[in-house]
PDB file of C-alpha atoms in Angstrom:
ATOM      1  CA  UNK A   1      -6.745 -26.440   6.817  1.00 84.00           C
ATOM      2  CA  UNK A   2      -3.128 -27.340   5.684  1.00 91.00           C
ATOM      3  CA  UNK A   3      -1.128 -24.351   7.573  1.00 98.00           C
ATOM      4  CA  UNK A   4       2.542 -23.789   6.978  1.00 98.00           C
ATOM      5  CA  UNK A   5       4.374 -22.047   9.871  1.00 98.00           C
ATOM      6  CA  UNK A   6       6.640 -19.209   8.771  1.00 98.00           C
ATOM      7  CA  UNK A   7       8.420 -18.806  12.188  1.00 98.00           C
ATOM      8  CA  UNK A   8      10.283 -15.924  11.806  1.00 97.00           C
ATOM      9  CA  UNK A   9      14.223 -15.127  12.353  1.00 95.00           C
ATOM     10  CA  UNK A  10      13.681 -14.097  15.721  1.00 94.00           C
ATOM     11  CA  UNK A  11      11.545 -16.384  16.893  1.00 96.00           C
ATOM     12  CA  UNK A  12      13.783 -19.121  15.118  1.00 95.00           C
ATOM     13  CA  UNK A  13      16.845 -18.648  16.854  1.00 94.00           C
ATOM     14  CA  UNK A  14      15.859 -16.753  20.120  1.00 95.00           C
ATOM     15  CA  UNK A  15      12.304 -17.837  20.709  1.00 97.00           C
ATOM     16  CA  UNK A  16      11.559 -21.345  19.508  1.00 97.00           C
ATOM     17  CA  UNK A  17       8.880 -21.751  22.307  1.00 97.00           C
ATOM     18  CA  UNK A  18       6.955 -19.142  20.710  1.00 98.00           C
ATOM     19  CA  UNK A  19       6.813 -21.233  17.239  1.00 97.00           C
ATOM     20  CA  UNK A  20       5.749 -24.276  19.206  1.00 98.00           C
ATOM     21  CA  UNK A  21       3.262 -22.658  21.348  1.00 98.00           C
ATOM     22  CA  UNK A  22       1.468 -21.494  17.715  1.00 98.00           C
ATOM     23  CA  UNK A  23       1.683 -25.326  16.067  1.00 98.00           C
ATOM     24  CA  UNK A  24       0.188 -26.172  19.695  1.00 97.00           C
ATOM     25  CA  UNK A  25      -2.548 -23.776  19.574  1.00 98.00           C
ATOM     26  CA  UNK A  26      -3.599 -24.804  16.126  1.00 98.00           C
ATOM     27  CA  UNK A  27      -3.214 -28.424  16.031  1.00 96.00           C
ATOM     28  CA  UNK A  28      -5.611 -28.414  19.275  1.00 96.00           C
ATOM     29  CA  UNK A  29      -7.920 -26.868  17.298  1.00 96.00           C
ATOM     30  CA  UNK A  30      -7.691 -29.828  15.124  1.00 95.00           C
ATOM     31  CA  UNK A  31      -5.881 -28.076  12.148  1.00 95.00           C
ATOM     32  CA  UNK A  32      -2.535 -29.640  10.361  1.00 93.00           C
ATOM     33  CA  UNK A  33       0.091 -27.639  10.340  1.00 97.00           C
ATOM     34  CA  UNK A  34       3.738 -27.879   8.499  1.00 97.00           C
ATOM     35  CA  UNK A  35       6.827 -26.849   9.215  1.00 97.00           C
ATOM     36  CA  UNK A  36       8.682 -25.968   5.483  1.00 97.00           C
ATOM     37  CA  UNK A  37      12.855 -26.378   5.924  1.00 95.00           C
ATOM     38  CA  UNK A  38      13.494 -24.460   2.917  1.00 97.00           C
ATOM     39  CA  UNK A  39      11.883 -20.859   4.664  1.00 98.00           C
ATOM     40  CA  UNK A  40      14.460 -18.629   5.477  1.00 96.00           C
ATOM     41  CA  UNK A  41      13.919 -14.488   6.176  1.00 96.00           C
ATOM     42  CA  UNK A  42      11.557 -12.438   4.791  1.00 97.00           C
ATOM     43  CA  UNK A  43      13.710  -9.816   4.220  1.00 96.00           C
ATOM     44  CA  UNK A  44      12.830  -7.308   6.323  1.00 94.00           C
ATOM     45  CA  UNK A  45      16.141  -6.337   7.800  1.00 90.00           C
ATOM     46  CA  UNK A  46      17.155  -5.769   4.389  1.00 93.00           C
ATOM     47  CA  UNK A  47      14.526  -3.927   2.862  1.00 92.00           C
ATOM     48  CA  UNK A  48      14.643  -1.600   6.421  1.00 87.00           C
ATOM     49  CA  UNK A  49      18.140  -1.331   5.742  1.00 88.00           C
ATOM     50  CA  UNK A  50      18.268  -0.008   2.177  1.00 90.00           C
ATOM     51  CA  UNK A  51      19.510  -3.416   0.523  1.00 93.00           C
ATOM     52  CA  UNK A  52      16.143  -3.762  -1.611  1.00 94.00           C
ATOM     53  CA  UNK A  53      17.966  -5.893  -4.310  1.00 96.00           C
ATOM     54  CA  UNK A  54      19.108  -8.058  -1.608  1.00 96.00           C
ATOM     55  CA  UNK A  55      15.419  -8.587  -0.399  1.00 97.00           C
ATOM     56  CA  UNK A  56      14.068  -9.859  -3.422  1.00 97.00           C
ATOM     57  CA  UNK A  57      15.743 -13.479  -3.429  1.00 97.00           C
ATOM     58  CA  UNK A  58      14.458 -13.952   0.006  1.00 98.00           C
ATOM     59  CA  UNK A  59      10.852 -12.660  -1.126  1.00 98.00           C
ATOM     60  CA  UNK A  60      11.307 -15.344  -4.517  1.00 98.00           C
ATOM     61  CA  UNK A  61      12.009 -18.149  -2.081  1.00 98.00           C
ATOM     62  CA  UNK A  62       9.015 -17.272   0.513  1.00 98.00           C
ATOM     63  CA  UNK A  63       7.037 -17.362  -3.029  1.00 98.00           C
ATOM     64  CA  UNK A  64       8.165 -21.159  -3.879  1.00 97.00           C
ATOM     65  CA  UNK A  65       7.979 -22.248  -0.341  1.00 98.00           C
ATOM     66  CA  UNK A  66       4.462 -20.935   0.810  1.00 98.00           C
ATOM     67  CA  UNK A  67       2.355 -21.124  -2.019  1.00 97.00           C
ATOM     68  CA  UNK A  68       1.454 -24.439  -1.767  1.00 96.00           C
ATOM     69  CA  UNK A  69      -0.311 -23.882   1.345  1.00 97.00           C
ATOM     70  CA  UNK A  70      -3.917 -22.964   1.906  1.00 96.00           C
ATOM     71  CA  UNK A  71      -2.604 -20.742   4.914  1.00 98.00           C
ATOM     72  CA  UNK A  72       0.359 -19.275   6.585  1.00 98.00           C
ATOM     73  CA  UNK A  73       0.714 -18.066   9.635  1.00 98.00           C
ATOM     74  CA  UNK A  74       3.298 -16.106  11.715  1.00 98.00           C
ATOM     75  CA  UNK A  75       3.649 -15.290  15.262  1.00 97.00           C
ATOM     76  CA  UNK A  76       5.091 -11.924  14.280  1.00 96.00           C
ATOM     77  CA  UNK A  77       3.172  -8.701  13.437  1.00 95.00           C
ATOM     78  CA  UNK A  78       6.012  -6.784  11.857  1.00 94.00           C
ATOM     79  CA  UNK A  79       7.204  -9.998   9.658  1.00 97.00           C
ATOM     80  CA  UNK A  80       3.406 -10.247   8.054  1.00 97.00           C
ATOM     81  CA  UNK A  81       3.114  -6.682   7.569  1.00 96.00           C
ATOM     82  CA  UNK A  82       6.785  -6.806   5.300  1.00 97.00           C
ATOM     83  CA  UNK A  83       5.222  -9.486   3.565  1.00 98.00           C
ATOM     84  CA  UNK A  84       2.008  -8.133   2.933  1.00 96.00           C
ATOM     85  CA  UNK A  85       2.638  -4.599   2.405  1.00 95.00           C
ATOM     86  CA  UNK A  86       6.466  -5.126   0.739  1.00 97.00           C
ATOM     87  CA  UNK A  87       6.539  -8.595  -1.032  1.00 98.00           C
ATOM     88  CA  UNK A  88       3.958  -7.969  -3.850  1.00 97.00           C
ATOM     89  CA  UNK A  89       5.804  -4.522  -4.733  1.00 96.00           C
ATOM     90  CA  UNK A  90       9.293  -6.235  -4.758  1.00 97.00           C
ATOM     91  CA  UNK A  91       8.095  -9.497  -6.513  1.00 97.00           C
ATOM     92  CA  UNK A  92       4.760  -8.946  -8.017  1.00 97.00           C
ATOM     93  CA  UNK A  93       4.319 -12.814  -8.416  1.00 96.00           C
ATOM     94  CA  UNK A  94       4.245 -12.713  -4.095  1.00 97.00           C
ATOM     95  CA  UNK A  95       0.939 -11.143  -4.117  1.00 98.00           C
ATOM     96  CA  UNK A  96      -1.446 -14.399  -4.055  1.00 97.00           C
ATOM     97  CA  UNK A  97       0.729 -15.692  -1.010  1.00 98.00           C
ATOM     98  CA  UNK A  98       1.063 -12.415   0.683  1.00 98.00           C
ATOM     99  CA  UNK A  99      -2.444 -12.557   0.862  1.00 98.00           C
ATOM    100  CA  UNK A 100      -3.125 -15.656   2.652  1.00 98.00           C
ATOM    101  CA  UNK A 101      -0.533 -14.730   5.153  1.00 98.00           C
ATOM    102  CA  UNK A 102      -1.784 -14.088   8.104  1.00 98.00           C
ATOM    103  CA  UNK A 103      -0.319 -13.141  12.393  1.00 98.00           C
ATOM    104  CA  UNK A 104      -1.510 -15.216  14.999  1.00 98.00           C
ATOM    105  CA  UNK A 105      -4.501 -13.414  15.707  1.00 98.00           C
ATOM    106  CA  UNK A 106      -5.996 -13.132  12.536  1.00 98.00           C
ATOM    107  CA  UNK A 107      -5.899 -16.224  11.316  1.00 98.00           C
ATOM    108  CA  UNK A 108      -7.757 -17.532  14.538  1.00 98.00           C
ATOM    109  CA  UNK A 109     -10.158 -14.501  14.939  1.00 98.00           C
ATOM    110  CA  UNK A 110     -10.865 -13.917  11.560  1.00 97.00           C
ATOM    111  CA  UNK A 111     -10.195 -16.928   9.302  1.00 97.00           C
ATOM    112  CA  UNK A 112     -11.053 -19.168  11.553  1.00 97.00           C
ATOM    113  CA  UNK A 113     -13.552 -17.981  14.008  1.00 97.00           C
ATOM    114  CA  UNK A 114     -12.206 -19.058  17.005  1.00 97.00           C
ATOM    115  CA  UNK A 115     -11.473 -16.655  20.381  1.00 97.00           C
ATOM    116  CA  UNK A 116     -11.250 -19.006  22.384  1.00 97.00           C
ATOM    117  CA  UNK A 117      -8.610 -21.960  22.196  1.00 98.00           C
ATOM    118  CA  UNK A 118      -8.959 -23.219  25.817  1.00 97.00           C
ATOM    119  CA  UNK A 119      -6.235 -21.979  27.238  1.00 98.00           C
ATOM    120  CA  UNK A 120      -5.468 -21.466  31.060  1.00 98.00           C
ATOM    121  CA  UNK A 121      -2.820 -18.754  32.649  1.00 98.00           C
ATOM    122  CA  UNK A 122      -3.767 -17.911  36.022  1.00 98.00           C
ATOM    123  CA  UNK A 123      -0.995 -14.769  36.323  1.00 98.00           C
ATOM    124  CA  UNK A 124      -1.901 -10.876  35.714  1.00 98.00           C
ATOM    125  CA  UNK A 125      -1.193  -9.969  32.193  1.00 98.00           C
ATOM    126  CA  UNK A 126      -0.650  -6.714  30.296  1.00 98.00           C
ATOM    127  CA  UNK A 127      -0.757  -6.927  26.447  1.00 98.00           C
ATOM    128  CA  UNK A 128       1.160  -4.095  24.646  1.00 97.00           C
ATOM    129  CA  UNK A 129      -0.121  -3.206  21.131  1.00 96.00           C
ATOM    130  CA  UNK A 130       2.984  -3.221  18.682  1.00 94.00           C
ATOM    131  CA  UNK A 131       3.702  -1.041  16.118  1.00 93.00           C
ATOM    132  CA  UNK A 132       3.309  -2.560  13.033  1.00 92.00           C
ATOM    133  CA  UNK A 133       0.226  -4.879  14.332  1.00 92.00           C
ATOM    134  CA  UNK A 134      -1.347  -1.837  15.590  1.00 91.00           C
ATOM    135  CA  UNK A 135      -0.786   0.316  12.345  1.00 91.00           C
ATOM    136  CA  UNK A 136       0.142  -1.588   9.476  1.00 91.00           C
ATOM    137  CA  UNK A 137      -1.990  -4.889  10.149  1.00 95.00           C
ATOM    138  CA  UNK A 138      -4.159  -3.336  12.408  1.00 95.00           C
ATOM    139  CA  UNK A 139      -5.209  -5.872  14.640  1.00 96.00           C
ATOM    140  CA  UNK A 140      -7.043  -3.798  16.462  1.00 94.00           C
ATOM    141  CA  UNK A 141      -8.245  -5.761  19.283  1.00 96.00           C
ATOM    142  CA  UNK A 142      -8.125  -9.394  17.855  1.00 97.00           C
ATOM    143  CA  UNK A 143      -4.641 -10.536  20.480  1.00 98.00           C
ATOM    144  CA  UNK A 144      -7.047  -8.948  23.473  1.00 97.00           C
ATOM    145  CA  UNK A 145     -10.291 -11.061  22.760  1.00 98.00           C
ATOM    146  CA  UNK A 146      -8.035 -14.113  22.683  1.00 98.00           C
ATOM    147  CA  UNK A 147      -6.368 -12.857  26.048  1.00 98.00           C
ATOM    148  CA  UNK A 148      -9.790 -12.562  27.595  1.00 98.00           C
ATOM    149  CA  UNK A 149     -11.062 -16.434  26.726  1.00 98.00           C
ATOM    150  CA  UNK A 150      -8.234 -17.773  29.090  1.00 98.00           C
ATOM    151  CA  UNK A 151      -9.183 -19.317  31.840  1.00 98.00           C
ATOM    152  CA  UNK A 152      -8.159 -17.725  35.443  1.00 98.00           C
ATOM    153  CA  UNK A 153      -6.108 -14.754  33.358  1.00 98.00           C
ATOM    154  CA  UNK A 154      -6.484 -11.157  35.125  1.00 98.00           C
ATOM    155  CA  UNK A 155      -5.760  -8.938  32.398  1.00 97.00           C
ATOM    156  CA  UNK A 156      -5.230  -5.199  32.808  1.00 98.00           C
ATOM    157  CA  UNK A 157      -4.828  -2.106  30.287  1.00 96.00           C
ATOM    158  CA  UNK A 158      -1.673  -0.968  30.050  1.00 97.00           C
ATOM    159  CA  UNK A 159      -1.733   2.964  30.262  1.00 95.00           C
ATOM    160  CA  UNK A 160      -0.071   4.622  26.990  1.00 94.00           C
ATOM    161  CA  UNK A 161      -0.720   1.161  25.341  1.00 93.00           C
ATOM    162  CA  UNK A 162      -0.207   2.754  21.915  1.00 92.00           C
ATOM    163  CA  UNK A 163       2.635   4.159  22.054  1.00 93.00           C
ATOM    164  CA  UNK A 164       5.831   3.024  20.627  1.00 94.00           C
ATOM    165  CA  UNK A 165       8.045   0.872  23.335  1.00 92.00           C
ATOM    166  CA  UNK A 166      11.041   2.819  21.258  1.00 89.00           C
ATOM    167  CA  UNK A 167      12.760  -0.476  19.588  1.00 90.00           C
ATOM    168  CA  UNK A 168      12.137   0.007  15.628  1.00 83.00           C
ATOM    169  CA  UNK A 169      14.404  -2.594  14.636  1.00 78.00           C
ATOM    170  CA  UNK A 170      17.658  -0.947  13.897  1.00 80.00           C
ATOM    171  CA  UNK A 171      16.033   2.477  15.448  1.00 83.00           C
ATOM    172  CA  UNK A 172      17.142   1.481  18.901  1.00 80.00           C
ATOM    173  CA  UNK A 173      20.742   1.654  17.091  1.00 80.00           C
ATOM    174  CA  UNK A 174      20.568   4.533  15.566  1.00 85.00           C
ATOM    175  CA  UNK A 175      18.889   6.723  17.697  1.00 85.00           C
ATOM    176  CA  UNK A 176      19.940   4.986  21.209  1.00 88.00           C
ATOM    177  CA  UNK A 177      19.038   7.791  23.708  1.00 92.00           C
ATOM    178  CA  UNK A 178      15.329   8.390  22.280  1.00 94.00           C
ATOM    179  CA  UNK A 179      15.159   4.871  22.442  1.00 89.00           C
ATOM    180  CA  UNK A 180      15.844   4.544  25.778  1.00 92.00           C
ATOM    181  CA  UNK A 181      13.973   6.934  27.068  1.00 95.00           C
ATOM    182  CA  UNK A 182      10.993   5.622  25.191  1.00 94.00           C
ATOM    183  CA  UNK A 183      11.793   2.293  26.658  1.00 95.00           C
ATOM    184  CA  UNK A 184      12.289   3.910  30.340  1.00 95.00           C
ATOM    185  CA  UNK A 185       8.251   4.841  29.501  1.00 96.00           C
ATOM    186  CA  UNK A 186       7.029   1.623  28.695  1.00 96.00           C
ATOM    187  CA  UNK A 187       8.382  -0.383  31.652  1.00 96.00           C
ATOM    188  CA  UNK A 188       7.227   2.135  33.556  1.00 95.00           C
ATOM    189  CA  UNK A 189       3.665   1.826  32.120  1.00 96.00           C
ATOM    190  CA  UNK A 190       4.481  -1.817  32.816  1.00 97.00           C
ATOM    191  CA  UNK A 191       5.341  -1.547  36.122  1.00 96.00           C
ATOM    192  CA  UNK A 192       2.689   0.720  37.203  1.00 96.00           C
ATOM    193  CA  UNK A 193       0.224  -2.559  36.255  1.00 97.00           C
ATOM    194  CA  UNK A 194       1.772  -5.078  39.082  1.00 96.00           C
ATOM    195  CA  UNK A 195       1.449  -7.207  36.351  1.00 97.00           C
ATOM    196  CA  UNK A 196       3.312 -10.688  36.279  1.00 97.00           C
ATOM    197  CA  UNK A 197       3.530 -10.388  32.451  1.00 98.00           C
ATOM    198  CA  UNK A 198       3.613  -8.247  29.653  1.00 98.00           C
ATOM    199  CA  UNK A 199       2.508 -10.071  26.306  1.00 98.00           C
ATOM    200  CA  UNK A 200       2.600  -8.701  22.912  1.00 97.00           C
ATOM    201  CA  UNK A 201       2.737 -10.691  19.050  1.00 97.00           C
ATOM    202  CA  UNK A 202       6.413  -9.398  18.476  1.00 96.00           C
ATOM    203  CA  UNK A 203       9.547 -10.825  20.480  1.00 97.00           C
ATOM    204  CA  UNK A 204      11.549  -8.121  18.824  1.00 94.00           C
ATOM    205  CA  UNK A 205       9.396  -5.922  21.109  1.00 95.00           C
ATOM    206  CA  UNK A 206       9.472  -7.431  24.388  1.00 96.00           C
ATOM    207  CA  UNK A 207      13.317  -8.525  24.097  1.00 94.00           C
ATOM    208  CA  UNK A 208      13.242  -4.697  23.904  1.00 94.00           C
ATOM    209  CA  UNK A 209      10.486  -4.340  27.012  1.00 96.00           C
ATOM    210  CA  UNK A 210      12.177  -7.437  28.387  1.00 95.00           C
ATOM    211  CA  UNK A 211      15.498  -6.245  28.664  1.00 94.00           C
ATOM    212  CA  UNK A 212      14.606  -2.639  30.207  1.00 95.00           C
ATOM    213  CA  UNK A 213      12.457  -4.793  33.072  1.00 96.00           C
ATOM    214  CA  UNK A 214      15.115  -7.226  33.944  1.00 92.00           C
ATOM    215  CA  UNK A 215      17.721  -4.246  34.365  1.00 92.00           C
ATOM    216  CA  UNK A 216      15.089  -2.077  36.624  1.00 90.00           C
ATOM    217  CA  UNK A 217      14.664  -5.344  38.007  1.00 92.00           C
ATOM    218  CA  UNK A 218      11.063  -5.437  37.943  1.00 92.00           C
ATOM    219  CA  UNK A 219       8.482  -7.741  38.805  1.00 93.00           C
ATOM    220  CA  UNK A 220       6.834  -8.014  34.822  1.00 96.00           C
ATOM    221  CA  UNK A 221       8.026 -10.635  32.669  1.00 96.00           C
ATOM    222  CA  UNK A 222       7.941 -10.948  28.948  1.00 97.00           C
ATOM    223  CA  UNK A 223       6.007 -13.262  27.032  1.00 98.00           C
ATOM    224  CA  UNK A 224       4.821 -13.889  23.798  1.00 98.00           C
ATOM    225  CA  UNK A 225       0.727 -13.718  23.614  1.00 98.00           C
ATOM    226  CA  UNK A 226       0.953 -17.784  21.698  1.00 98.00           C
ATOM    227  CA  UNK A 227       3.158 -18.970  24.518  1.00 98.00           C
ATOM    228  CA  UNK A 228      -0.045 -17.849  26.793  1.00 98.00           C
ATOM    229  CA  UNK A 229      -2.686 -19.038  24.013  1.00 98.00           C
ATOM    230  CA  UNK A 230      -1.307 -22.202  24.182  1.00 98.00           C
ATOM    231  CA  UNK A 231      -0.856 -22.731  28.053  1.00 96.00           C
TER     232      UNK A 231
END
């Protein structure tokens, strides 16, 4: 397949090694994939944010970049669920691209069949389910059976897995003290795993985990579930 990375803001200028790791996982799977300059956001911080009108240049350009693909993929669940669920109501004309956009997981569990991509990671692992992946894209358990494949991982639950880690973009903002003490629940979660790792398919969520660890000073790191895929 020709695959067009849409690497996300985040990822783009905080997490490069996540963008890699997912044109490494794919590529070893014997798959071309492309790397279009002229992406820029999807528009999500706008559309969250009330600037709607503001969103819809950003969706027209994701339009003329991406369609020419046969597939793009993100290594963010909350990015393809704005595209998916807000690009064809802003831009109507977005809806045959929104469609073939896919997260990580998808694209290799469902479009492509594949659950495992030879990976190795000998470290305990937790995976925590974002929101939006969970309930928007619902991945259901798609990042898990591609946790499983690899090679010398010990991967545990995570108890209150579902439940929000308390970031919500600008929510942490907003509402800082619920946030935090949503966040105080999740490392603790964490931390009650003696895991080496906490993985999820958001970096906006484990900056958010990732943060709250490193100040608690706590064994778990955070890492992107590609940047283990493609280990």
């Amino acid at each position: 397949m020709r695959i067009a990375l849409f690497v996300t803001c985040m990822n783009d200028l905080l997490y490069p090694g996540t963008g890699i790791a997912t044109v490494r996982i794919l590529e070893r799977l014997g798959h071309r994939v492309e790397f279009p300059d002229t992406q820029t956001c999807c528009g999500q911080m706008h559309l969250n944010s009330g600037y709607e009108k503001m969103a819809v240049p950003l969706v027209e350009n994701f339009v003329r970049t991406f369609e020419p693909y046969d597939a793009v993929v993100a290594p963010s669940g909350s990015c393809v669920a704005m595209i998916r669920d807000n690009h064809p109501r802003l831009v109507p004309a977005a809806a045959t691209v929104a469609a073939k956009t896919f997260e990580l997981s998808e694209l290799l569990v469902d479009v492509l069949g594949v659950t495992d991509v030879g990976a190795s990671f000998p470290h305990r692992v937790t995976y925590h389910p974002t929101c939006h992946g969970l309930r928007m894209l619902r991945l259901g358990d798609k990042p898990l059976r591609l946790l499983r494949a690899v090679e010398g991982i010990e991967l545990v639950e995570l108890g209150g897995a579902e439940e929000c880690c308390g970031f919500g973009g600008t929510f942490a903002l907003k509402n800082a003290d619920v946030s935090g003490a949503m966040l105080a629940d999740k490392c603790r979660a964490v931390a009650d795993t003696g895991a080496d790792y906490v993985a999820a398919v958001d970096n906006s969520c484990l900056t958010h985990i990732g943060g709250g660890l490193s100040r608690q000073r706590a064994r778990a790191k955070h890492i992107h579930y590609a940047e283990v895929l493609a280990s």
